[in-house]
Structure formats: C-alpha cells, structure tokens
Amino acid sequence: MSPTGRFVTFEGIDGAGKSTHVAQSIDWLRARGHEVLATREPGGTELAEALRELLLHRPMSLETELMLMFAARRDHLERLVRPALAAGRWVVCDRFTDSTWAYQGGGRGGPAERIAWLEQWVHGDLQPDRTYLFDLPAELAAERRASARAADRFEREDEAFFRRVREAYRQRAGQSPGRFLVVDSRRTIEEIRKLLEEDIASIGI
Ligand code: ADP
Ligand code: TYD
C-alpha cells in the first residue's frame, strides 16, 4: 500500500451529524490537493447501491440483512476501496463494519461470533486507519432527525433501538481506542469541524 493514502470512516447513530462532517472533511482534504475517494456503505458500487435500496426499504430477517450488508461490502471493497488505497488515494467512507456491529449486533441482537466470522471472511485484516464516532444521546439524535428527512427502515426504529446501537458503538470504540476518535456531537458544528481537521492533519497529510 502507498504511504500516502488513508482509510477513514465515519460512524454514529442516525442524526448524530455524520453526513454534515463527512462532506466538510472531504472538501477540506481535496482543498489540500489530496485525491479522495468519497464513498458510503451500504453502497459505493452499482451492485452495492442496488443492495442498499433493498436493505433500506424492504422488510427482511436479521440473517438476510446481515449477509446482504456484507455482500454489499465485499463488492465495494473489491471494486473500489482496495484499488483506491493501493493507488495511494484517501478513502473517506460514510459507515463501514462498525455499523454492522452497532446496528445488526447491538440494535438487533445479532450473534457476535457470526459477525466476527463474516468480518474476517469479507475483509480479513483490513480495518480503517481512523474512525470518527459521532456520539449523541438517542433522544437528541431523534430530535435532529425529525427536522431533517423522511425515515428509512432503520430510522423508523424506536429510541430503545438507538440506545442499544449507541452502546454497541461505544463498546467497539473502547476495544480499539487507537483507531477511534469519539466526537461529542453536542458540540457545535464549527467546534467539531476544527477538531476533525486537526485530527486528520495528525494522521498523515
Ligand atoms: P447523520 O448523517 O448522522 O444522520 P446529519 O449530518 O444529517 O446526521 O445531521 C442531522 C441534523 O442535525 C441536520 O439537520 C444537521 O444540520 C444537524 N446537525 C449536525 N451536526 C450538528 C451539531 N453539531 N449541532 C447541531 N445540529 C447539528
Ligand atoms: P446512512 O447512509 O447513514 O443513512 P442516510 O443516508 O439516511 O444518512 O445509512 C443507512 C442505514 O444503514 C443506517 O440507518 C444504518 C444502516 N446500516 C446498518 O444497519 N448496518 C451496516 O453495516 C451499515 C453500513 C449501515
């Protein structure tokens, strides 16, 4: 892998401010002359975007949901993410496998051993270099979501679901403190923007 490219992911419960800051960070990196692949999960490739449509809008079992998430991820990694990293580009991805641990694991109660197995099978030792976890109490995130957009299948879940998702994220961050930066999303957009710029600068630009 090239010494210049980095794999950066953004995570958090719906409404915590992820999209706002993904966009700002990508603009900031590009303004400094970096080639950035801006992508998202589930999605990124034609096939994975088609799977995203199903995942966000069709009813399905937990098992189907879990396997479709990883199927989308495998296609995305093979066609887009790994080639970009190999070419020395930055990859900024809106959600990755930490979302699966949080939503299918924490939120839906999916079995940890199966998620771990799928994670290993689908991406082996590849993990993001840096993960920004936007952390916000579930009730505040629900308030922010309410004014923002029409809800998909995940966003229609109740507050207890999002409390479990948040807790699973925090646990996951606790297991890899070197990779995660937990961002307190109660801070202002401006404060968070500065903090992210400083951190991105520190990981290799
Ligand atoms: P996500 O992508 O995590 O679902 P968004 O970035 O879409 O969240 O933010 C949800 C809403 O909250 C938007 O209306 C956005 O403008 C607002 N928002 C984002 N960050 C903050 C913040 N730090 N303080 C107050 N409101 C915010
Ligand atoms: P997102 O792109 O954040 O939604 P939006 O476009 O509304 O901001 O994510 C789509 C949904 O997919 C989100 O509710 C979380 C869910 N998701 C999982 O449940 N597991 C996963 O592994 C991933 C990547 C996403």
Coordinates of C-alpha atoms in Angstrom, one line a residue, residues 52-146:
R52 CA -28.7 -0.6 -0.3
E53 CA -32.1 0.1 -1.9
L54 CA -33.3 -3.3 -0.7
L55 CA -31.7 -3.0 2.7
L56 CA -33.2 0.4 3.5
H57 CA -36.7 -0.3 2.2
R58 CA -37.6 -4.0 2.1
P59 CA -38.6 -6.0 5.2
M60 CA -36.2 -8.9 5.8
S61 CA -34.9 -11.1 8.6
L62 CA -31.8 -10.2 10.6
E63 CA -29.9 -13.0 9.0
T64 CA -30.7 -11.8 5.5
E65 CA -29.9 -8.2 6.5
L66 CA -26.5 -9.2 7.9
M67 CA -25.5 -11.2 4.9
L68 CA -26.6 -8.5 2.4
M69 CA -24.6 -5.9 4.3
F70 CA -21.5 -8.0 4.0
A71 CA -22.3 -8.9 0.3
A72 CA -22.5 -5.2 -0.5
R73 CA -19.3 -4.6 1.5
R74 CA -17.4 -7.2 -0.4
D75 CA -18.3 -5.8 -3.8
H76 CA -17.4 -2.3 -2.6
L77 CA -14.1 -3.4 -1.2
E78 CA -13.1 -5.4 -4.3
R79 CA -14.0 -2.8 -6.9
L80 CA -13.5 0.5 -5.2
V81 CA -11.9 0.7 -1.8
R82 CA -8.9 -1.7 -2.2
P83 CA -7.9 -0.4 -5.6
A84 CA -8.1 3.3 -4.4
L85 CA -5.9 2.5 -1.3
A86 CA -3.4 0.6 -3.5
A87 CA -3.2 3.7 -5.7
G88 CA -2.3 5.8 -2.7
R89 CA -5.7 7.7 -2.6
W90 CA -7.5 8.7 0.6
V91 CA -10.8 6.7 1.1
V92 CA -13.4 8.5 3.2
C93 CA -16.3 6.2 3.8
D94 CA -19.6 7.0 5.4
R95 CA -20.1 3.9 7.6
F96 CA -18.3 0.6 7.5
T97 CA -18.3 -2.7 9.5
D98 CA -18.6 -0.8 12.9
S99 CA -22.1 0.0 11.7
T100 CA -22.8 -3.7 11.4
W101 CA -21.6 -4.4 14.9
A102 CA -23.7 -1.5 16.2
Y103 CA -27.0 -2.0 14.2
Q104 CA -27.2 -5.7 13.4
G105 CA -25.2 -6.6 16.6
G106 CA -26.3 -4.1 19.2
G107 CA -29.6 -2.9 17.8
R108 CA -31.0 -6.1 16.5
G109 CA -29.2 -8.5 18.9
G110 CA -27.3 -10.4 16.1
P111 CA -24.8 -13.0 17.2
A112 CA -21.3 -11.6 17.7
E113 CA -19.5 -14.8 16.6
R114 CA -21.2 -14.7 13.2
I115 CA -20.5 -11.0 12.7
A116 CA -16.8 -11.6 13.6
W117 CA -16.7 -14.5 11.1
L118 CA -18.2 -12.5 8.3
E119 CA -15.9 -9.6 9.1
Q120 CA -12.8 -11.8 8.8
W121 CA -14.1 -13.5 5.7
V122 CA -15.1 -10.3 3.9
H123 CA -12.2 -8.0 4.7
G124 CA -9.5 -10.0 6.6
D125 CA -7.1 -7.7 8.3
L126 CA -8.2 -4.6 6.5
Q127 CA -9.5 -2.0 9.0
P128 CA -9.8 1.8 8.7
D129 CA -6.8 3.8 9.8
R130 CA -9.1 6.2 11.6
T131 CA -12.8 6.1 12.6
Y132 CA -14.7 9.1 13.8
L133 CA -17.6 8.0 16.0
F134 CA -20.3 10.7 16.4
D135 CA -21.7 10.2 19.8
L136 CA -25.1 11.6 20.8
P137 CA -27.8 10.5 23.2
A138 CA -30.6 8.8 21.2
E139 CA -33.3 11.3 22.2
L140 CA -31.2 14.2 20.8
A141 CA -30.4 12.4 17.6
A142 CA -34.2 11.7 17.1
E143 CA -34.9 15.4 17.5
R144 CA -32.3 16.3 14.9
R145 CA -33.5 13.6 12.5
A146 CA -37.1 14.7 12.8

